[in-house]
Short mmCIF file of C-alpha atoms and ligand atoms in Angstrom, two decimals:
data_model
loop_
_atom_site.label_atom_id
_atom_site.label_comp_id
_atom_site.label_asym_id
_atom_site.label_seq_id
_atom_site.Cartn_x
_atom_site.Cartn_y
_atom_site.Cartn_z
CA MET I 1 0.07 -0.05 -0.04
CA HIS I 2 1.53 3.36 -0.98
CA LEU I 3 0.51 7.08 0.19
CA LYS I 4 1.46 10.22 -1.41
CA THR I 5 2.04 12.09 1.60
CA PRO I 6 4.86 12.02 4.10
CA ARG I 7 2.41 11.49 7.25
CA SER I 8 0.88 8.45 5.38
CA GLY I 9 0.12 5.33 6.27
CA GLU I 10 3.60 4.32 4.46
CA PHE I 11 5.29 6.04 7.09
CA LEU I 12 3.39 4.45 9.76
CA LEU I 13 4.34 1.24 8.00
CA LEU I 14 7.87 1.83 8.88
CA LEU I 15 7.21 2.67 12.24
CA GLU I 16 5.60 -0.71 12.63
CA THR I 17 8.40 -2.46 10.68
CA GLY I 18 11.05 -0.33 13.28
CA LYS I 19 9.29 -1.62 16.14
CA GLN I 20 9.04 -5.51 14.91
CA THR I 21 12.75 -5.52 13.99
CA MET I 22 13.97 -3.85 17.64
CA LYS I 23 11.63 -6.78 19.10
CA GLU I 24 14.07 -9.48 16.75
CA LEU I 25 16.89 -7.88 17.94
CA ASP I 26 16.11 -8.40 22.01
CA GLU I 27 15.01 -11.70 20.87
CA ILE I 28 17.96 -12.37 19.12
CA LYS I 29 20.24 -11.37 22.16
CA GLU I 30 18.18 -13.17 24.02
CA GLU I 31 18.76 -16.33 22.21
CA LEU I 32 22.27 -15.86 22.03
CA LYS I 33 22.92 -15.70 25.59
CA ILE I 34 21.03 -18.82 26.57
CA ASP I 35 23.20 -20.43 23.46
CA LEU I 36 26.43 -18.90 24.58
CA ASN I 37 25.51 -19.93 28.23
CA ALA I 38 25.03 -23.57 27.06
CA VAL I 39 28.00 -24.00 25.06
CA ALA I 40 31.18 -25.34 26.30
CA THR I 41 33.74 -26.35 23.16
CA PRO I 42 34.74 -24.61 19.95
CA GLU I 43 32.82 -26.55 17.91
CA GLY I 44 29.88 -25.66 19.44
CA LEU I 45 30.41 -21.93 19.42
CA ASP I 46 31.21 -22.38 15.69
CA LEU I 47 27.60 -23.74 15.27
CA ILE I 48 26.44 -20.81 16.76
CA ASP I 49 28.73 -18.38 14.87
CA THR I 50 26.53 -19.67 12.05
CA LYS I 51 23.51 -19.28 13.22
CA PHE I 52 23.91 -15.93 13.97
CA LEU I 53 26.64 -14.34 11.49
CA GLY I 54 26.78 -16.92 8.82
CA LYS I 55 25.39 -16.44 5.24
CA GLN I 56 21.37 -17.66 6.08
CA GLY I 57 22.40 -16.40 9.91
CA LYS I 58 19.90 -14.42 11.85
CA ILE I 59 21.52 -11.25 11.25
CA ASN I 60 21.44 -11.53 7.67
CA GLN I 61 18.02 -12.47 7.48
CA LEU I 62 17.52 -9.05 9.45
CA PHE I 63 19.07 -7.27 6.78
CA LYS I 64 16.96 -8.61 4.45
CA THR I 65 13.64 -7.71 5.53
CA LEU I 66 14.79 -4.55 7.02
CA PRO I 67 13.83 -1.48 5.27
CA ILE I 68 17.50 0.26 5.73
CA LYS I 69 17.32 2.73 3.06
CA THR I 70 14.22 4.87 4.89
CA ASP I 71 15.55 3.99 8.61
CA PRO I 72 19.24 4.21 8.51
CA LYS I 73 19.18 4.22 12.25
CA LEU I 74 17.96 0.70 12.14
CA GLY I 75 20.80 -0.60 10.26
CA LYS I 76 23.26 0.82 12.65
CA GLN I 77 21.70 -0.93 15.28
CA ILE I 78 21.78 -4.28 13.51
CA ASN I 79 25.37 -4.03 12.52
CA ASP I 80 26.38 -2.76 16.47
CA LEU I 81 24.44 -6.20 17.35
CA LYS I 82 26.67 -7.43 14.93
CA LYS I 83 29.89 -6.86 16.20
CA ASP I 84 28.53 -6.95 19.89
CA ILE I 85 27.83 -10.94 18.78
CA GLU I 86 31.48 -11.29 17.18
CA ALA I 87 33.01 -10.05 20.16
CA GLN I 88 30.94 -12.21 23.10
CA ILE I 89 31.55 -15.33 20.42
CA ALA I 90 35.41 -14.46 20.63
CA GLU I 91 35.35 -13.80 24.63
CA LYS I 92 33.29 -17.17 25.07
CA LEU I 93 36.37 -18.76 22.47
CA ASP I 94 38.96 -17.23 24.88
CA TYR I 95 37.28 -18.69 27.91
CA ILE I 96 36.85 -22.02 26.67
CA LEU I 97 40.31 -22.22 25.55
CA ASN I 98 41.86 -21.13 28.74
CA SER I 99 39.43 -23.05 31.17
CA SER I 100 40.63 -26.41 29.00
CA LYS I 101 44.31 -25.50 30.05
CA THR I 102 42.94 -25.25 33.62
CA ALA I 103 41.21 -28.17 33.23
CA THR I 104 44.38 -30.49 32.00
CA PHE I 105 46.34 -29.13 35.06
CA ASP I 106 47.47 -32.09 37.17
CA VAL I 107 46.29 -31.05 40.69
CA THR I 108 48.57 -34.07 42.14
CA THR I 109 51.55 -32.43 40.98
CA PRO I 110 54.16 -31.65 43.69
CA GLY I 111 54.15 -28.17 44.93
CA LYS I 112 57.57 -25.94 45.62
CA GLU I 113 58.07 -26.75 48.89
CA GLN I 114 58.36 -23.77 51.29
CA ALA I 115 61.04 -23.90 53.48
CA GLU I 116 60.71 -23.44 56.63
CA GLY I 117 62.43 -20.92 59.01
CA SER I 118 63.22 -20.90 63.00
CA LEU I 119 64.79 -18.68 65.23
CA HIS I 120 68.66 -19.24 65.45
CA LEU I 121 69.58 -21.66 68.40
CA ILE I 122 71.08 -18.76 70.53
CA THR I 123 68.27 -16.26 69.99
CA GLN I 124 65.77 -19.42 71.50
CA ALA I 125 68.55 -19.98 74.24
CA ILE I 126 68.53 -15.68 74.97
CA ALA I 127 64.92 -16.20 75.33
CA GLU I 128 64.65 -18.76 77.78
CA ILE I 129 67.51 -17.43 79.54
CA GLU I 130 65.26 -14.04 79.78
CA SER I 131 62.31 -15.66 80.70
CA ILE I 132 63.67 -17.15 83.24
CA PHE I 133 65.13 -14.17 85.04
CA LEU I 134 61.58 -12.27 84.13
CA ARG I 135 59.87 -14.65 86.49
CA LEU I 136 62.26 -13.64 89.20
CA GLY I 137 61.49 -10.08 88.57
CA PHE I 138 64.56 -9.09 86.67
CA VAL I 139 64.30 -6.57 84.19
CA ARG I 140 65.89 -7.12 80.98
CA ARG I 141 68.54 -4.71 79.40
CA ARG I 142 70.63 -4.13 76.16
CA TYR I 143 73.92 -2.14 76.52
CA PRO I 144 76.43 -0.79 74.58
CA GLU I 145 78.88 -3.42 72.70
CA VAL I 146 81.11 -0.91 71.75
CA GLU I 147 82.30 0.66 75.21
CA THR I 148 84.22 3.36 76.65
CA ASP I 149 87.16 2.13 78.67
CA TRP I 150 85.24 3.53 81.61
CA TYR I 151 82.63 1.33 82.02
CA TYR I 152 84.22 -1.45 80.18
CA ALA I 153 87.28 -1.64 83.07
CA GLU I 154 88.05 1.59 84.79
CA GLY I 155 84.98 2.05 86.60
CA LEU I 156 84.80 -1.87 87.21
CA ASN I 157 88.11 -1.04 89.43
CA ILE I 158 90.18 -2.52 86.80
CA PRO I 159 92.91 0.18 86.85
CA LYS I 160 95.30 0.87 83.53
CA ASP I 161 98.32 -1.41 84.30
CA HIS I 162 96.48 -3.86 86.09
CA PRO I 163 97.23 -7.35 85.03
CA ALA I 164 93.67 -8.62 84.82
CA ARG I 165 93.39 -6.73 81.83
CA ASP I 166 95.62 -9.12 79.89
CA ASP I 167 93.02 -11.84 81.01
CA GLN I 168 90.45 -10.65 78.68
CA GLU I 169 91.80 -10.41 75.08
CA THR I 170 90.25 -7.16 74.23
CA PHE I 171 89.40 -5.81 70.70
CA TYR I 172 90.63 -1.93 70.77
CA VAL I 173 88.77 0.11 68.61
CA GLY I 174 90.65 3.13 69.59
CA ASP I 175 92.84 4.31 72.71
CA ASN I 176 89.78 4.76 74.89
CA THR I 177 87.01 2.52 72.86
CA VAL I 178 87.04 -1.01 72.79
CA LEU I 179 84.50 -3.95 71.98
CA THR I 180 83.26 -5.39 75.41
CA ALA I 181 85.06 -8.24 76.51
CA HIS I 182 81.95 -9.04 78.75
CA THR I 183 78.74 -7.64 79.70
CA SER I 184 79.93 -6.21 82.95
CA ASN I 185 79.85 -2.83 81.69
CA GLY I 186 76.24 -2.81 82.28
CA GLN I 187 76.54 -3.17 85.63
CA LEU I 188 77.54 1.24 86.14
CA ARG I 189 75.35 2.08 83.35
CA GLU I 190 72.13 0.36 85.02
CA MET I 191 73.59 1.88 88.46
CA GLU I 192 73.28 5.37 86.73
CA LEU I 193 70.19 4.73 84.87
CA LYS I 194 68.55 3.90 88.13
CA LYS I 195 70.22 6.40 90.46
CA SER I 196 68.96 4.59 93.69
CA PRO I 197 68.30 0.90 94.67
CA PRO I 198 66.21 -1.59 94.04
CA ILE I 199 68.43 -2.78 91.10
CA LYS I 200 67.38 -6.03 89.51
CA MET I 201 68.63 -6.41 85.75
CA ILE I 202 69.60 -8.93 83.20
CA ASN I 203 71.63 -7.69 80.64
CA ILE I 204 71.93 -10.19 77.50
CA GLY I 205 74.47 -8.81 74.95
CA LYS I 206 77.22 -9.74 72.37
CA THR I 207 80.74 -9.67 73.91
CA TYR I 208 84.25 -9.96 71.84
CA ARG I 209 87.44 -11.66 72.42
CA ARG I 210 90.48 -12.86 70.49
CA GLN I 211 90.44 -16.29 70.76
CA ILE I 212 89.16 -19.25 68.70
CA ASP I 213 88.99 -22.97 69.31
CA ALA I 214 86.56 -25.66 69.98
CA THR I 215 84.84 -23.70 72.82
CA HIS I 216 85.53 -20.03 72.12
CA THR I 217 84.82 -17.71 69.25
CA PRO I 218 85.66 -13.98 68.81
CA MET I 219 82.31 -13.09 69.17
CA PHE I 220 79.90 -14.63 71.81
CA HIS I 221 77.28 -13.72 74.22
CA GLN I 222 76.84 -13.40 77.97
CA PHE I 223 74.03 -12.74 80.37
CA GLU I 224 75.23 -10.62 83.31
CA GLY I 225 72.83 -10.14 86.40
CA LEU I 226 72.98 -7.43 88.92
CA VAL I 227 70.78 -7.26 91.97
CA VAL I 228 71.42 -4.03 94.06
CA ASP I 229 69.55 -3.32 97.20
CA LYS I 230 69.60 -3.25 101.01
CA ASP I 231 71.33 -5.71 102.76
CA ILE I 232 71.86 -8.34 99.74
CA ASN I 233 74.26 -11.13 100.56
CA ILE I 234 75.47 -13.93 98.93
CA THR I 235 72.70 -16.20 99.99
CA HIS I 236 70.42 -14.17 97.86
CA LEU I 237 73.36 -14.97 95.07
CA LEU I 238 73.01 -18.71 95.76
CA GLY I 239 69.05 -18.57 95.64
CA VAL I 240 69.08 -16.93 92.10
CA THR I 241 72.01 -19.35 90.90
CA GLU I 242 70.06 -22.43 91.96
CA TYR I 243 66.86 -21.44 90.38
CA PHE I 244 68.58 -20.53 87.56
CA ALA I 245 70.03 -23.90 87.33
CA LYS I 246 67.28 -25.90 88.13
CA ALA I 247 64.99 -23.88 85.52
CA TYR I 248 67.64 -23.99 82.40
CA PHE I 249 69.27 -27.54 82.99
CA GLY I 250 66.57 -29.23 85.15
CA GLN I 251 65.62 -29.83 88.54
CA ASP I 252 68.15 -32.31 89.53
CA ARG I 253 71.02 -30.09 89.11
CA HIS I 254 72.85 -28.09 92.09
CA THR I 255 75.49 -25.20 92.25
CA ARG I 256 78.12 -24.59 94.51
CA LEU I 257 80.53 -21.50 94.60
CA ARG I 258 84.62 -21.84 94.10
CA PRO I 259 86.68 -18.98 95.48
CA HIS I 260 87.83 -17.07 93.01
CA HIS I 261 88.74 -13.58 91.80
CA PHE I 262 87.40 -10.62 89.88
CA GLN I 263 88.39 -6.61 90.09
CA PHE I 264 84.71 -5.88 90.56
CA THR I 265 83.44 -8.22 93.00
CA GLU I 266 84.55 -9.21 96.53
CA PRO I 267 84.00 -12.03 97.47
CA SER I 268 84.32 -13.55 94.26
CA PHE I 269 83.09 -16.85 92.73
CA GLU I 270 82.95 -19.52 90.02
CA ILE I 271 79.89 -21.12 90.36
CA ASP I 272 80.00 -24.53 89.51
CA ILE I 273 76.75 -27.15 88.46
CA THR I 274 76.45 -30.53 88.52
CA CYS I 275 77.37 -32.68 85.72
CA GLU I 276 74.23 -34.25 84.25
CA VAL I 277 76.21 -37.04 83.08
CA CYS I 278 77.59 -38.43 86.41
CA SER I 279 74.94 -36.30 88.47
CA GLY I 280 77.60 -34.71 90.49
CA THR I 281 79.72 -38.22 91.50
CA GLY I 282 82.57 -37.81 89.44
CA GLN I 283 81.81 -41.38 88.88
CA VAL I 284 80.30 -43.65 85.56
CA ASP I 285 80.37 -47.25 86.41
CA LYS I 286 83.47 -47.13 88.65
CA GLN I 287 85.18 -45.13 86.12
CA ASN I 288 85.99 -41.51 86.02
CA CYS I 289 83.41 -39.29 84.15
CA LYS I 290 84.36 -38.56 80.85
CA VAL I 291 82.58 -35.21 80.79
CA CYS I 292 83.62 -33.36 84.06
CA LYS I 293 85.96 -35.67 86.11
CA SER I 294 85.11 -34.09 88.98
CA GLY I 295 81.30 -34.02 89.30
CA TRP I 296 80.98 -30.58 88.47
CA LEU I 297 81.19 -28.35 85.48
CA GLU I 298 81.89 -24.31 85.62
CA LEU I 299 79.19 -22.19 84.72
CA GLY I 300 80.64 -18.61 85.32
CA GLY I 301 81.94 -16.14 87.32
CA ALA I 302 79.93 -13.90 90.01
CA GLY I 303 80.45 -12.07 93.32
CA MET I 304 79.42 -9.41 95.64
CA VAL I 305 79.71 -6.01 94.17
CA HIS I 306 82.79 -4.33 94.83
CA PRO I 307 82.07 -1.19 97.13
CA ASN I 308 84.04 0.79 94.45
CA VAL I 309 81.52 -0.16 91.78
CA ILE I 310 78.80 0.67 93.40
CA LYS I 311 80.45 4.29 94.43
CA ASN I 312 81.50 4.76 90.59
CA GLY I 313 77.98 3.90 89.78
CA GLY I 314 76.72 6.57 91.81
CA LEU I 315 75.48 4.95 94.58
CA ASN I 316 76.01 4.68 98.43
CA PRO I 317 78.05 1.14 99.49
CA GLU I 318 77.12 2.33 102.93
CA GLU I 319 73.57 2.05 102.38
CA CYS I 320 72.97 -0.88 99.53
CA SER I 321 75.26 -3.97 98.51
CA GLY I 322 74.70 -6.14 95.85
CA PHE I 323 75.65 -9.10 93.82
CA ALA I 324 76.55 -9.71 90.02
CA PHE I 325 77.03 -12.67 87.87
CA GLY I 326 78.55 -12.83 83.87
CA TRP I 327 78.00 -16.16 82.36
CA GLY I 328 78.09 -17.55 78.44
CA VAL I 329 75.14 -18.09 76.64
CA GLU I 330 76.77 -20.33 74.04
CA ARG I 331 78.58 -21.79 77.49
CA VAL I 332 75.21 -22.72 78.98
CA LEU I 333 73.82 -23.96 75.72
CA MET I 334 76.89 -26.16 74.88
CA MET I 335 76.34 -27.66 78.66
CA LYS I 336 72.97 -28.40 77.66
CA THR I 337 72.98 -29.90 74.58
CA GLY I 338 76.21 -31.77 74.68
CA LEU I 339 77.17 -29.64 71.06
CA PRO I 340 80.96 -30.35 71.02
CA ASP I 341 82.48 -27.46 69.33
CA LEU I 342 80.85 -24.07 69.64
CA ARG I 343 81.77 -22.88 66.05
CA MET I 344 79.08 -25.57 65.00
CA ILE I 345 76.91 -22.74 66.14
CA TYR I 346 78.14 -20.07 63.89
CA SER I 347 78.58 -22.36 60.67
CA ASP I 348 75.49 -21.27 58.82
CA ASP I 349 74.75 -24.59 57.74
CA ILE I 350 71.71 -25.32 57.45
CA ARG I 351 71.33 -29.35 58.05
CA PHE I 352 73.20 -28.53 61.68
CA LEU I 353 70.81 -25.67 62.23
CA ASN I 354 67.50 -27.38 61.43
CA GLN I 355 68.03 -29.78 64.08
CA PHE I 356 66.91 -26.92 66.89
N1 LIG P 1 82.73 -10.23 83.73
C1 LIG P 1 83.23 -11.59 84.51
C2 LIG P 1 83.90 -12.25 82.99
O1 LIG P 1 83.17 -11.94 81.82
C3 LIG P 1 82.21 -12.45 85.05
C4 LIG P 1 81.44 -11.93 86.10
C5 LIG P 1 80.66 -11.04 85.75
C6 LIG P 1 82.29 -11.92 87.33
C7 LIG P 1 79.70 -10.57 86.94
C8 LIG P 1 81.92 -11.38 88.53
C9 LIG P 1 80.51 -10.76 88.31
O2 LIG P 1 84.48 -13.37 83.00
#
């Protein structure tokens, strides 16, 4: 039916056709969606491609039935849909190809092993020692490893020309500066810090001496205890020593004091602990114990803080007294574990370190 004027039935007819086409576009979109959801193989996707985009496909059918010449907008919409279908099919193909890759991934293939780290055994030992003294009310401190002669020696009652200086093969890093050969520098520093009793500190740190053999390394660790208060006496030192020995080594261990000499303590002692192998008897099967020979193993030095040191720390030795001890972390660790050579600890051999 052809009418002459533009606002005629022909125009209305075109409008009707346009509406119809829009509906068909929507239907195609919907159908495509359903098809794409269902398809799982590239071959299936080929069929969809032909169905919508092939010569006899739905898009071409649409073009054929459309009065494009009179409604270019519609033509553009169909073209856009065509491009959209192409893109969707390409995207689905990509997805299928990729997921088929994942499907062939062998989930039983062993993964890359993650090496499990742990704290170094010295770090573990320090943590254990620290926790024992914290239980007794001590405070953990860290004092300088690079120290002036005063805190390291002079202030600890060791004069410049005193032979006691020779005992410790010290690393000098300047005329007046050393790498601390013991943690006793912490005694003076703690007294200065606290200014008055009570003092109850454990200073754990690195120490340095010019030495190396199976039981000595140039760098090692010490833990230094210092207790200062009114009426502190040797029994307090004994109590703390016994507590540590039992907590760290085992309830069946005992300690004893043996007279010794240090410039900064008076009286001075070496602390011994009963040998684990012979339980302090010195005998195994009627033979001398091979580990200790005497029943006792040496733990380290201790003593009552020398009045001069208390004075040098800024406190009054008439009003307070104290005890101090300085023992080796590596040493107690070796005594506890039976490690034959201290140098193993610093060998960085992962097979060795893994055992702790
Ligand atoms: N500083 C001494 C040493 O390194 C140990 C010690 C500390 C002795 C405190 C007495 C008191 O051998």
